[in-house]
PDB file of C-alpha atoms and ligand atoms in Angstrom:
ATOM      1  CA  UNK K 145     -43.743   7.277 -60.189  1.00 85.00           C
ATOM      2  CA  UNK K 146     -42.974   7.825 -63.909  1.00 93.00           C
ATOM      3  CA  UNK K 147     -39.871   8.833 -65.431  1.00 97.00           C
ATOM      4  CA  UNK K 148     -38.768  11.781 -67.157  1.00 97.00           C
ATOM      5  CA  UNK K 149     -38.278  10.261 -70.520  1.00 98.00           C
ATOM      6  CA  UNK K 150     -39.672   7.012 -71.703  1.00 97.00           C
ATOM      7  CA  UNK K 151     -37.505   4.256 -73.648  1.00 97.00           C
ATOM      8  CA  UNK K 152     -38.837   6.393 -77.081  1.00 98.00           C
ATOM      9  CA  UNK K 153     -37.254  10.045 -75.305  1.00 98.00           C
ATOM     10  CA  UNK K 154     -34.121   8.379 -74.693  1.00 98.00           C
ATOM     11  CA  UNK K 155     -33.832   6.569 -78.553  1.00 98.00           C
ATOM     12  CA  UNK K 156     -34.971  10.030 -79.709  1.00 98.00           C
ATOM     13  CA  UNK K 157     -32.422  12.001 -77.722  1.00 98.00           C
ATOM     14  CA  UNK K 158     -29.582   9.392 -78.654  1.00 98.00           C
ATOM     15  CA  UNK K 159     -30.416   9.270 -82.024  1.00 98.00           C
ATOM     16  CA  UNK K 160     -30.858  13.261 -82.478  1.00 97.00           C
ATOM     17  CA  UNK K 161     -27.216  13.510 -80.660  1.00 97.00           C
ATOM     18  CA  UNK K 162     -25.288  10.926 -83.102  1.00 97.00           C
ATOM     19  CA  UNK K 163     -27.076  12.658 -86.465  1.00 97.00           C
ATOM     20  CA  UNK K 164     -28.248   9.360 -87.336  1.00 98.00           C
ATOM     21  CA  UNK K 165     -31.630   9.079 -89.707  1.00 98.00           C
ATOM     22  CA  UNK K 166     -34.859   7.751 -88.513  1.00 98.00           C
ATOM     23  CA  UNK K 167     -33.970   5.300 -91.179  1.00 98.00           C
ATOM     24  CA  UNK K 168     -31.060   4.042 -90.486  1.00 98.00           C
ATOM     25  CA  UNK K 169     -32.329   3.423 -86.753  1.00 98.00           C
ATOM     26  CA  UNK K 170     -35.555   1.735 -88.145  1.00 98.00           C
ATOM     27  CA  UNK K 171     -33.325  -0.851 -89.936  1.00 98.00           C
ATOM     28  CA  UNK K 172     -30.549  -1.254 -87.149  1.00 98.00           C
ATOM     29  CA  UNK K 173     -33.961  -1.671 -84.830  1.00 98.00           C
ATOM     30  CA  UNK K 174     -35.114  -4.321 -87.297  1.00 98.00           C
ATOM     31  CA  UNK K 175     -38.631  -2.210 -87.848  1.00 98.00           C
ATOM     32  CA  UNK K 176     -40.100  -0.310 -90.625  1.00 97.00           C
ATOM     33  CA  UNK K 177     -39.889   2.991 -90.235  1.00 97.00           C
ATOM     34  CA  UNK K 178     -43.079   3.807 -88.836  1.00 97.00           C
ATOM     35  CA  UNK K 179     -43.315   1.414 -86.330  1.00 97.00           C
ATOM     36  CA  UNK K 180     -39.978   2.632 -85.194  1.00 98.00           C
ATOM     37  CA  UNK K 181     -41.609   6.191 -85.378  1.00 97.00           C
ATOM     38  CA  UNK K 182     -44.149   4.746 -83.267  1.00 97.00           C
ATOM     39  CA  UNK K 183     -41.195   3.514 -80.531  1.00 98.00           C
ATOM     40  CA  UNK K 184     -40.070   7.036 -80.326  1.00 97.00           C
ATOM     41  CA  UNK K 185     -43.388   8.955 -80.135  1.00 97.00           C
ATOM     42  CA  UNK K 186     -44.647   6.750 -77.825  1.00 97.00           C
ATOM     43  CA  UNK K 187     -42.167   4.398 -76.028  1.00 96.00           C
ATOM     44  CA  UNK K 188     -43.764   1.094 -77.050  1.00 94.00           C
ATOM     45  CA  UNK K 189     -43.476  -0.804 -80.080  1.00 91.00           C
ATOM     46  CA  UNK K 190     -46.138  -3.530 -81.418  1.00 89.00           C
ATOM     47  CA  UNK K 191     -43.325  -5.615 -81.857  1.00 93.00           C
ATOM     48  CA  UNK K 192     -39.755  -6.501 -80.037  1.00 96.00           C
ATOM     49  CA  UNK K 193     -37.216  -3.853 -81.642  1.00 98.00           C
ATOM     50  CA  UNK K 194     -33.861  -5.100 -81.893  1.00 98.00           C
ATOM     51  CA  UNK K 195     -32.284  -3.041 -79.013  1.00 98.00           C
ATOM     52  CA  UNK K 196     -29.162  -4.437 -78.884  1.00 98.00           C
ATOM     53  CA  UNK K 197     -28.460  -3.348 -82.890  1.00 98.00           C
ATOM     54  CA  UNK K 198     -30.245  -0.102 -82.340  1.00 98.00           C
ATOM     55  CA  UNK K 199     -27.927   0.528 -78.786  1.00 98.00           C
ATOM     56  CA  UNK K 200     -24.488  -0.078 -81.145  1.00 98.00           C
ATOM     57  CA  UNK K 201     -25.899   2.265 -83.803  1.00 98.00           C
ATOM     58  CA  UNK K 202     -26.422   5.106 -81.059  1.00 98.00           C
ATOM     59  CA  UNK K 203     -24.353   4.713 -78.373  1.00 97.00           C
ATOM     60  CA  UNK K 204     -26.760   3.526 -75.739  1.00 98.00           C
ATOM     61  CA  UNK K 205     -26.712   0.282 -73.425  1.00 98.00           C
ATOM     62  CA  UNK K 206     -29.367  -2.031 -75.333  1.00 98.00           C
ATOM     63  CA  UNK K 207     -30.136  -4.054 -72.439  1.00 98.00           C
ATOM     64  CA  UNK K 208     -30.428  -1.041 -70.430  1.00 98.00           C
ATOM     65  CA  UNK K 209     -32.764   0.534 -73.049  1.00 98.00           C
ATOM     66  CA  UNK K 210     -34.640  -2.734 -73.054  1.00 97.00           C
ATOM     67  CA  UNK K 211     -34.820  -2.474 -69.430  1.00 97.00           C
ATOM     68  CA  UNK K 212     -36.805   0.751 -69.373  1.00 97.00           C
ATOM     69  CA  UNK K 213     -38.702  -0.224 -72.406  1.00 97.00           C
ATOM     70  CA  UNK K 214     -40.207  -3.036 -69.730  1.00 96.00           C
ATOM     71  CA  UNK K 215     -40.844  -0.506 -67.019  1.00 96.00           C
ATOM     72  CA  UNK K 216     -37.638  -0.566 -65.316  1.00 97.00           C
ATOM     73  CA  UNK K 217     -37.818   2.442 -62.171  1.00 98.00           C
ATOM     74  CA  UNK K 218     -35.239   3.799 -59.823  1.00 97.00           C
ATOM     75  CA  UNK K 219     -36.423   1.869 -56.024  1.00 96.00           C
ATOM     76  CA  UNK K 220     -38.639   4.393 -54.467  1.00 95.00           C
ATOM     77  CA  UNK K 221     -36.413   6.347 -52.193  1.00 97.00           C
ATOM     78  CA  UNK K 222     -38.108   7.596 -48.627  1.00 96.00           C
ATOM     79  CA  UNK K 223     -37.043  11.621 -49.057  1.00 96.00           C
ATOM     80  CA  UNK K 224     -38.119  11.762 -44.720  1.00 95.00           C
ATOM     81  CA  UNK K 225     -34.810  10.409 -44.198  1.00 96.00           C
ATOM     82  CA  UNK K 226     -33.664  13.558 -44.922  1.00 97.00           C
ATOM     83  CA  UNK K 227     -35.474  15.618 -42.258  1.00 93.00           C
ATOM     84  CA  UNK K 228     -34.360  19.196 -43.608  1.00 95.00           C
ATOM     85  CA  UNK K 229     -34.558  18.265 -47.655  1.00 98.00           C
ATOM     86  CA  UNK K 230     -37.790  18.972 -49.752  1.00 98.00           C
ATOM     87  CA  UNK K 231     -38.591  17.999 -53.055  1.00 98.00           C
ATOM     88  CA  UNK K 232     -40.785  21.166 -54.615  1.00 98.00           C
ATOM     89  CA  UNK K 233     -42.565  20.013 -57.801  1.00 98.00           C
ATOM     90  CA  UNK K 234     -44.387  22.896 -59.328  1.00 98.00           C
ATOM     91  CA  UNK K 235     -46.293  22.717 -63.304  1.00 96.00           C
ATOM     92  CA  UNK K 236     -45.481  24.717 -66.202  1.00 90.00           C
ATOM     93  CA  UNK K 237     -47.903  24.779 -69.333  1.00 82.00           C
ATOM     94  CA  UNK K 238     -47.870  20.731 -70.045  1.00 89.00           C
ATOM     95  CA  UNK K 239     -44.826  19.841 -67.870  1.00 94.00           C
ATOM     96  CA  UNK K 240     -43.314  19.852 -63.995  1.00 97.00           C
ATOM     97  CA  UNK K 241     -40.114  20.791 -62.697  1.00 98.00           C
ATOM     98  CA  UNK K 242     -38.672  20.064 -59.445  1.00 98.00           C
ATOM     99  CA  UNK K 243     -36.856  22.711 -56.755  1.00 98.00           C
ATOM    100  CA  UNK K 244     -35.544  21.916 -53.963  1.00 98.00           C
ATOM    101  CA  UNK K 245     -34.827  22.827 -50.057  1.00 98.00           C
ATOM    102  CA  UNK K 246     -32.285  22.039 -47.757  1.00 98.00           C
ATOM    103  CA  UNK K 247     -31.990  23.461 -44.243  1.00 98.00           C
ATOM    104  CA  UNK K 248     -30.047  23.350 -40.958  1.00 97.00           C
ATOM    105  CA  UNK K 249     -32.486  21.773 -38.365  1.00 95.00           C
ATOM    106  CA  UNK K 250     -30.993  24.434 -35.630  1.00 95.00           C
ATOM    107  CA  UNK K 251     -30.295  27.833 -36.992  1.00 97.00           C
ATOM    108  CA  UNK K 252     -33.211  26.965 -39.880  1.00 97.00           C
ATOM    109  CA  UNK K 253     -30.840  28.451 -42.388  1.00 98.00           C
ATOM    110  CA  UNK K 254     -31.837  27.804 -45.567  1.00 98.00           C
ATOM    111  CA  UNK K 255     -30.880  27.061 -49.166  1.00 98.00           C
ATOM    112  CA  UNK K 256     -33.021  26.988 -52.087  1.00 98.00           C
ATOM    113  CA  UNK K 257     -31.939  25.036 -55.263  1.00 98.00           C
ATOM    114  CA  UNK K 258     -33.751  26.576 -58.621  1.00 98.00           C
ATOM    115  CA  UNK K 259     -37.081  28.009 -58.332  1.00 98.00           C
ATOM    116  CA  UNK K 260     -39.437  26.002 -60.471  1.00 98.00           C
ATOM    117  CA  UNK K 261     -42.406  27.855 -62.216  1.00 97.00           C
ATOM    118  CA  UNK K 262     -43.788  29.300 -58.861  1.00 97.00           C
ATOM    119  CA  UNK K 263     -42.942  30.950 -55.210  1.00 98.00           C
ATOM    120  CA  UNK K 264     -45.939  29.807 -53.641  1.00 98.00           C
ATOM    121  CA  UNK K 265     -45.024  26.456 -51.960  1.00 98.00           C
ATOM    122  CA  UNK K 266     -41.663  27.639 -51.566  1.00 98.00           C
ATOM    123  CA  UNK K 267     -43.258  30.757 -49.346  1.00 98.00           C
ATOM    124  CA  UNK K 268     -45.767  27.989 -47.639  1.00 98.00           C
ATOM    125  CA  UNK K 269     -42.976  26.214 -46.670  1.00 98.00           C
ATOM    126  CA  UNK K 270     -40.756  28.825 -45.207  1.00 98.00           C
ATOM    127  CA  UNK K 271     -43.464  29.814 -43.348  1.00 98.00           C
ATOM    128  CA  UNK K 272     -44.597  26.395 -41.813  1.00 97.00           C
ATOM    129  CA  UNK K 273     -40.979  25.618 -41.066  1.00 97.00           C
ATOM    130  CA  UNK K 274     -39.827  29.085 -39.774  1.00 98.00           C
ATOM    131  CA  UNK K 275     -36.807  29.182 -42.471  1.00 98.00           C
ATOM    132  CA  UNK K 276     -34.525  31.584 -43.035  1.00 98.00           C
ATOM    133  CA  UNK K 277     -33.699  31.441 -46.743  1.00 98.00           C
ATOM    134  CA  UNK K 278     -29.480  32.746 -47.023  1.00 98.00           C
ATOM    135  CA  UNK K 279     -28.450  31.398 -50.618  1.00 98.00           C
ATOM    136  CA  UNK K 280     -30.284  30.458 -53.815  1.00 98.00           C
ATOM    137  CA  UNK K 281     -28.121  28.048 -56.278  1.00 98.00           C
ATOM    138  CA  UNK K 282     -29.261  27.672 -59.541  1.00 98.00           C
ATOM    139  CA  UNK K 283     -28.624  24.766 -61.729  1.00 98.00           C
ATOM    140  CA  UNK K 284     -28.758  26.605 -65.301  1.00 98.00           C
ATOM    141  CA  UNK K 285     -30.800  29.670 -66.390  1.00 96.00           C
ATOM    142  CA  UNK K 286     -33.475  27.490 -68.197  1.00 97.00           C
ATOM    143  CA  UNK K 287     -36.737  29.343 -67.457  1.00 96.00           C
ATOM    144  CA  UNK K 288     -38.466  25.983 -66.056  1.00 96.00           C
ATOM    145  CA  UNK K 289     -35.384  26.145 -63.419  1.00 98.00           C
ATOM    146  CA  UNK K 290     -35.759  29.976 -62.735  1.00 97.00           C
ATOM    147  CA  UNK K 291     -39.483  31.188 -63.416  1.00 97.00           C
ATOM    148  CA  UNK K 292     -40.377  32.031 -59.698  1.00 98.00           C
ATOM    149  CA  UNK K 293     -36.769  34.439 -59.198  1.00 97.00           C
ATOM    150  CA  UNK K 294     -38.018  37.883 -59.092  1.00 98.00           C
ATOM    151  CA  UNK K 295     -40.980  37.225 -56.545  1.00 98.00           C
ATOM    152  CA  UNK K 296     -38.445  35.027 -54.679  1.00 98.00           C
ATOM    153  CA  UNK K 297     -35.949  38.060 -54.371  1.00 97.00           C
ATOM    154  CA  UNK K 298     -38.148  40.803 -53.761  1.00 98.00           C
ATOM    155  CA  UNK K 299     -39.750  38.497 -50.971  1.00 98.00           C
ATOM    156  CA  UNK K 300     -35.993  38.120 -49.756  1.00 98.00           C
ATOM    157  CA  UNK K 301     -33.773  40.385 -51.048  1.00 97.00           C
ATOM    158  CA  UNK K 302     -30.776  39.614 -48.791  1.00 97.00           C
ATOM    159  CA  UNK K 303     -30.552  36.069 -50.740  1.00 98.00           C
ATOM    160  CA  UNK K 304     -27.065  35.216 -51.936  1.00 98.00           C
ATOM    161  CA  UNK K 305     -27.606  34.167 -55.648  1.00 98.00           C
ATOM    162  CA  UNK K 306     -25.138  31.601 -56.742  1.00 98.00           C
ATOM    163  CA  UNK K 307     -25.131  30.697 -60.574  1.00 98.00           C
ATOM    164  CA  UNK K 308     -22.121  29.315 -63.168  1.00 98.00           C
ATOM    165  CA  UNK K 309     -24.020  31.791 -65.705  1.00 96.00           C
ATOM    166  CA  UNK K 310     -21.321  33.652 -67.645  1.00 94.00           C
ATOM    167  CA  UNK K 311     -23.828  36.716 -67.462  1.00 92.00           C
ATOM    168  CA  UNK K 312     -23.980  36.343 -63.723  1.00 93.00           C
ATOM    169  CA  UNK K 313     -22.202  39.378 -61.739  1.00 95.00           C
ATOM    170  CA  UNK K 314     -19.006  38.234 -60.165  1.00 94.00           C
ATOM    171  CA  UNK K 315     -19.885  37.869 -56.820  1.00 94.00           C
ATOM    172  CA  UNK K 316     -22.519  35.353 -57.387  1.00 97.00           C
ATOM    173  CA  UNK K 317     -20.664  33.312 -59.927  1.00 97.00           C
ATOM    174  CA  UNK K 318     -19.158  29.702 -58.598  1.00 98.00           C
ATOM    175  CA  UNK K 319     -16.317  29.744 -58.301  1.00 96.00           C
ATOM    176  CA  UNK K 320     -13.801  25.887 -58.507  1.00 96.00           C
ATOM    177  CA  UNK K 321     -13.264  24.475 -54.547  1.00 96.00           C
ATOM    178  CA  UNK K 322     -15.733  27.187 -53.605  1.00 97.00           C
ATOM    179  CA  UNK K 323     -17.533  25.965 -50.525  1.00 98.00           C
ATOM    180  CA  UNK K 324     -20.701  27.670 -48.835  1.00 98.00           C
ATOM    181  CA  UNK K 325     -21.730  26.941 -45.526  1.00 98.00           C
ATOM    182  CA  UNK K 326     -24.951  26.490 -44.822  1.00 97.00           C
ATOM    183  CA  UNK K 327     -25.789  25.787 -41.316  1.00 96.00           C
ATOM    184  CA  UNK K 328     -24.428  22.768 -40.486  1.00 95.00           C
ATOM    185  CA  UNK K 329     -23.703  21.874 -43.912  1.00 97.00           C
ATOM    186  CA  UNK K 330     -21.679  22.741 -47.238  1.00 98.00           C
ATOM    187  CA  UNK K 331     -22.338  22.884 -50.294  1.00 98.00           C
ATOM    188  CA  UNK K 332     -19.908  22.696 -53.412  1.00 98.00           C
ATOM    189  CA  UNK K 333     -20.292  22.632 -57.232  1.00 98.00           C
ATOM    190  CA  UNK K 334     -19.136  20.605 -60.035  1.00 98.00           C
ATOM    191  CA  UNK K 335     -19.100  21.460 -63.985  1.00 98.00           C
ATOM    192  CA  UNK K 336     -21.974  19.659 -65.238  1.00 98.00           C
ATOM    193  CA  UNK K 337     -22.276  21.087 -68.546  1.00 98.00           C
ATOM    194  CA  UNK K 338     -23.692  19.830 -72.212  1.00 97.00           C
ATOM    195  CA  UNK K 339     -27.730  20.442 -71.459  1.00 97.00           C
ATOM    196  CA  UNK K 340     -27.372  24.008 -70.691  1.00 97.00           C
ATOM    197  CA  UNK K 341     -23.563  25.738 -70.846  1.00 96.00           C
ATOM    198  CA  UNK K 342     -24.191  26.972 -67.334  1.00 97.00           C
ATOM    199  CA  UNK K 343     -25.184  23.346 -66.100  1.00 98.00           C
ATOM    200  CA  UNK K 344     -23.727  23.233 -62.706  1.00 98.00           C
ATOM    201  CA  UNK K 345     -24.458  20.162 -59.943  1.00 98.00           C
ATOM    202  CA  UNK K 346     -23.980  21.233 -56.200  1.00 98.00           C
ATOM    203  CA  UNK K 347     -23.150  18.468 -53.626  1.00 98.00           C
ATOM    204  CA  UNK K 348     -24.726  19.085 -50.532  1.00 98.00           C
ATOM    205  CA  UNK K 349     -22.809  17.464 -47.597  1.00 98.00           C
ATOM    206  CA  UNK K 350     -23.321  17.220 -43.284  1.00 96.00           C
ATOM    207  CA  UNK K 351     -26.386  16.132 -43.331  1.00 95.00           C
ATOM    208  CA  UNK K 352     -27.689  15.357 -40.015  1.00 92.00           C
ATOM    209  CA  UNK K 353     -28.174  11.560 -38.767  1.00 91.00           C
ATOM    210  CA  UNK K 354     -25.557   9.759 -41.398  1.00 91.00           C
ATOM    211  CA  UNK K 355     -27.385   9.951 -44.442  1.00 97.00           C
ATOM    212  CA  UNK K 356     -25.908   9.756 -47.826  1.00 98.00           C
ATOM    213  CA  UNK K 357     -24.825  13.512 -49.748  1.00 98.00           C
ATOM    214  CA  UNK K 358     -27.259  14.802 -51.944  1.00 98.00           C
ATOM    215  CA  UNK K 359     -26.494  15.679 -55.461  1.00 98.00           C
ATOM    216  CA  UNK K 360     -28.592  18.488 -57.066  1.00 98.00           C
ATOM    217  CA  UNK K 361     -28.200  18.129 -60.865  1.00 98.00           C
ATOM    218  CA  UNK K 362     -30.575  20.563 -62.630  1.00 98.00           C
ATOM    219  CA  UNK K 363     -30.765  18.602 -66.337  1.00 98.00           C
ATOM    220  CA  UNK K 364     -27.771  17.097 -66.136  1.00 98.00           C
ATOM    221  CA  UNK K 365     -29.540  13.682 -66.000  1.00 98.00           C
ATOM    222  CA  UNK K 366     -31.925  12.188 -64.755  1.00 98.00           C
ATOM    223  CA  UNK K 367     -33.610   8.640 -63.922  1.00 98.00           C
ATOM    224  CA  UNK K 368     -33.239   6.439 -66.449  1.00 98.00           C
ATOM    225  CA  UNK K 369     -31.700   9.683 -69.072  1.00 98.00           C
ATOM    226  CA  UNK K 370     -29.693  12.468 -69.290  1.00 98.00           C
ATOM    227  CA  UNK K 371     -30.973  16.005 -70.077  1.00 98.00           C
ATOM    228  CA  UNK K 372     -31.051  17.062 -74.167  1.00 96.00           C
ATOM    229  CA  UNK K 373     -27.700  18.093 -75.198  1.00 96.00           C
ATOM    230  CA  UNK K 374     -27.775  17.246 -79.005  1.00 93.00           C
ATOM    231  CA  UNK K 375     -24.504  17.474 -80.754  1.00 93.00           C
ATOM    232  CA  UNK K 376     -22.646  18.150 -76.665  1.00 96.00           C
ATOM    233  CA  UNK K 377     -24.249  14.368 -75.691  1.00 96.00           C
ATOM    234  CA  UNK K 378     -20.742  13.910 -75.277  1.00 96.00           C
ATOM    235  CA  UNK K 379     -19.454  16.796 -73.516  1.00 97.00           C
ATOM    236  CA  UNK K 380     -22.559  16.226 -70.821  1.00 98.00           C
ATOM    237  CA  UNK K 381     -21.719  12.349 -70.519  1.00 98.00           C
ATOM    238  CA  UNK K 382     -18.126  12.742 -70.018  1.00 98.00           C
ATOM    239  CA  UNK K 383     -18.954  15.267 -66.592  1.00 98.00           C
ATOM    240  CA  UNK K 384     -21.528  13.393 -65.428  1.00 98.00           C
ATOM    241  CA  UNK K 385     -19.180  10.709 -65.323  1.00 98.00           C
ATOM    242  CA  UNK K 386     -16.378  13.355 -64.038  1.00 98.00           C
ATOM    243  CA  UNK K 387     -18.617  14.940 -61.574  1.00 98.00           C
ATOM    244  CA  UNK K 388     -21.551  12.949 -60.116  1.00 98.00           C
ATOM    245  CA  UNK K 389     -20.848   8.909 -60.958  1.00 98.00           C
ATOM    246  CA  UNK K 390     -17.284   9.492 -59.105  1.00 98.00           C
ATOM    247  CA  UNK K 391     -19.509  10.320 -55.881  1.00 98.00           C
ATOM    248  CA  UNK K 392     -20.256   7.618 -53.905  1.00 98.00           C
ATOM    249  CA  UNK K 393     -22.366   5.362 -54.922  1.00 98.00           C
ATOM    250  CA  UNK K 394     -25.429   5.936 -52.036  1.00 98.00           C
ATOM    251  CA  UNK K 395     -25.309   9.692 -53.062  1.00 98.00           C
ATOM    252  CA  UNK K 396     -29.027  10.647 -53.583  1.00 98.00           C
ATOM    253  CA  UNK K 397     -29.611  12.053 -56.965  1.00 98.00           C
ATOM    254  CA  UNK K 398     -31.874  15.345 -57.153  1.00 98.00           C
ATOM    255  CA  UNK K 399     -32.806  15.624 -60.649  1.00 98.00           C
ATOM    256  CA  UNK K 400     -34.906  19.006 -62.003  1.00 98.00           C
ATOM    257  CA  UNK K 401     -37.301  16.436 -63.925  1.00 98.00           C
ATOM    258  CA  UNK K 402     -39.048  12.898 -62.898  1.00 97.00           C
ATOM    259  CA  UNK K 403     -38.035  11.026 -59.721  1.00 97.00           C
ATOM    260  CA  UNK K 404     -35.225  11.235 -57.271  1.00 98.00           C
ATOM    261  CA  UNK K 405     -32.123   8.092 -57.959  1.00 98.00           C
ATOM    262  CA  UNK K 406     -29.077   7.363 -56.787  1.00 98.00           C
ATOM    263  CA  UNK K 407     -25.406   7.088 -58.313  1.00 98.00           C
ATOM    264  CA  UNK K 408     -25.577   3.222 -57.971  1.00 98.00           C
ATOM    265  CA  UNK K 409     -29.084   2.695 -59.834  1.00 98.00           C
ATOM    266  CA  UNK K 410     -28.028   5.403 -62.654  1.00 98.00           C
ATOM    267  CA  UNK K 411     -24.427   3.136 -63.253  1.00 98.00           C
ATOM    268  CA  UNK K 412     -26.329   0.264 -63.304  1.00 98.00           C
ATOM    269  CA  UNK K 413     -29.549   1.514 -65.535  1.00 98.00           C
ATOM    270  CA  UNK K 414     -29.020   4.453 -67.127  1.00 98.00           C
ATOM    271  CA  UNK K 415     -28.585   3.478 -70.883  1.00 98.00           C
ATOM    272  CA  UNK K 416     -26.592   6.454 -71.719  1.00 98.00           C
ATOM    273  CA  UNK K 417     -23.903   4.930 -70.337  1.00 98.00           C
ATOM    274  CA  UNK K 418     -22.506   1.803 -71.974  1.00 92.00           C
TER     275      UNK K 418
HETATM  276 ZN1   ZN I 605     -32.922  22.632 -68.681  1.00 65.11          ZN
END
């Protein structure tokens, strides 16, 4: 398991978002400036950067940010507990994106959440597991999210597009309180925006056998980080602390990048939040 961003993509991020120079965050690190050029490119340092000065100068929790400087991971979370949920991880040109699948263990109706860069394993696994795909819910329209759409719809063309797109047509723009059933279970969405302006999160509840919700987040945030929102860092801090760290604290956290988390481990580690 790595993460999305290492310690360097989060000071990077940070530091982008709060217009500071790669000077001034050298000298509130307490390194010259190329070794803390080095931090960001890389994520490690040849020496111990002062992250508690560097967290005050950008609005990040240093001992947090030390934390993932030394490794720090989400506990590896055992996605079988969730018989009907699949994690689809499919590669761009240099980079992966995650999709995912939800369905009711009965009627096998199916949701899909995002497409990632390809159909294929999406098609493999409506085949082995005799789904019936009824609704598609996007995250945001980032092409990583939404590559695989066309073959997806001409495959099914009766699927129910749901997106908080402003270009969207009416009927397949989310709507506040909406809730969609699907099966067994309902889903619901929350404003997440600041990475994208269409960044929506959709809660899915009902899942069979008592385990926790599951929060699908697109690039709202992820393990350890948030998704890039330069100068609306703000804006996308202040929902995900709206929408997703006011769910309970066991809700399973489907991020489109990097490993599954929870709400507890992201309160507790994620040094966006101080
Ligand atoms: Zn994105």
């Amino acid at each position: 398991m790595t993460l999305e961003d290492h310690c360097g993509d989060v000071i990077g991020k940070a530091r982008r978002s709060a217009g500071v120079s790669i000077e001034s965050a050298a000298r509130a690190a307490n390194l010259s400036v190329r070794e803390f050029d080095d931090l960001e490119q890389t994520g490690r340092a040849s020496k111990q950067p002062d992250f508690k000065g560097l967290g005050n100068l950008l609005q990040l929790h240093g001992v947090k940010l030390q934390q993932v400087a030394e490794g720090w991971l989400p506990q590896p979370i055992d996605l079988s507990r969730w018989q009907s949920l699949r994690q689809i991880t499919t590669s761009g040109s240099n980079f992966t994106v995650n999709a995912y699948m939800v369905w009711d263990a009965v009627t096998r109706e199916t949701a899909l959440f995002d497409t990632g860069f390809s159909a294929e394993p999406i098609f493999s696994l409506i085949e082995e597991e005799h789904l019936q795909p009824s609704h598609l819910f996007i995250t945001h329209s980032h092409h990583d999210h939404i590559e695989a759409l066309g073959p997806i719809r001409r495959r099914f063309p009766e699927i129910r597009l749901h997106s908080s797109s402003n270009g969207a047509p009416s009927d397949q723009r989310n709507q506040t309180g909406q809730i969609i059933r699907v099966g067994g279970m309902s889903v619901s969405n929350r404003p997440t925006p600041g990475h994208a302006e269409d960044g929506v999160t959709y809660l899915i509840n009902g899942f069979p056998g008592g385990v926790p919700s599951v929060a699908v987040v697109g690039d709202a945030i992820f393990a350890g980080s948030i998704g890039g929102a330069r100068e609306l860092a703000d804006l996308a801090k202040r929902a995900i602390r709206e929408h997703i760290f006011s769910l309970p604290a066991e809700t399973l956290i489907c991020p489109g990048h990097g490993p599954v988390t929870t709400v507890s481990e992201e309160t507790a580690h994620n040094p966006f939040f101080v």
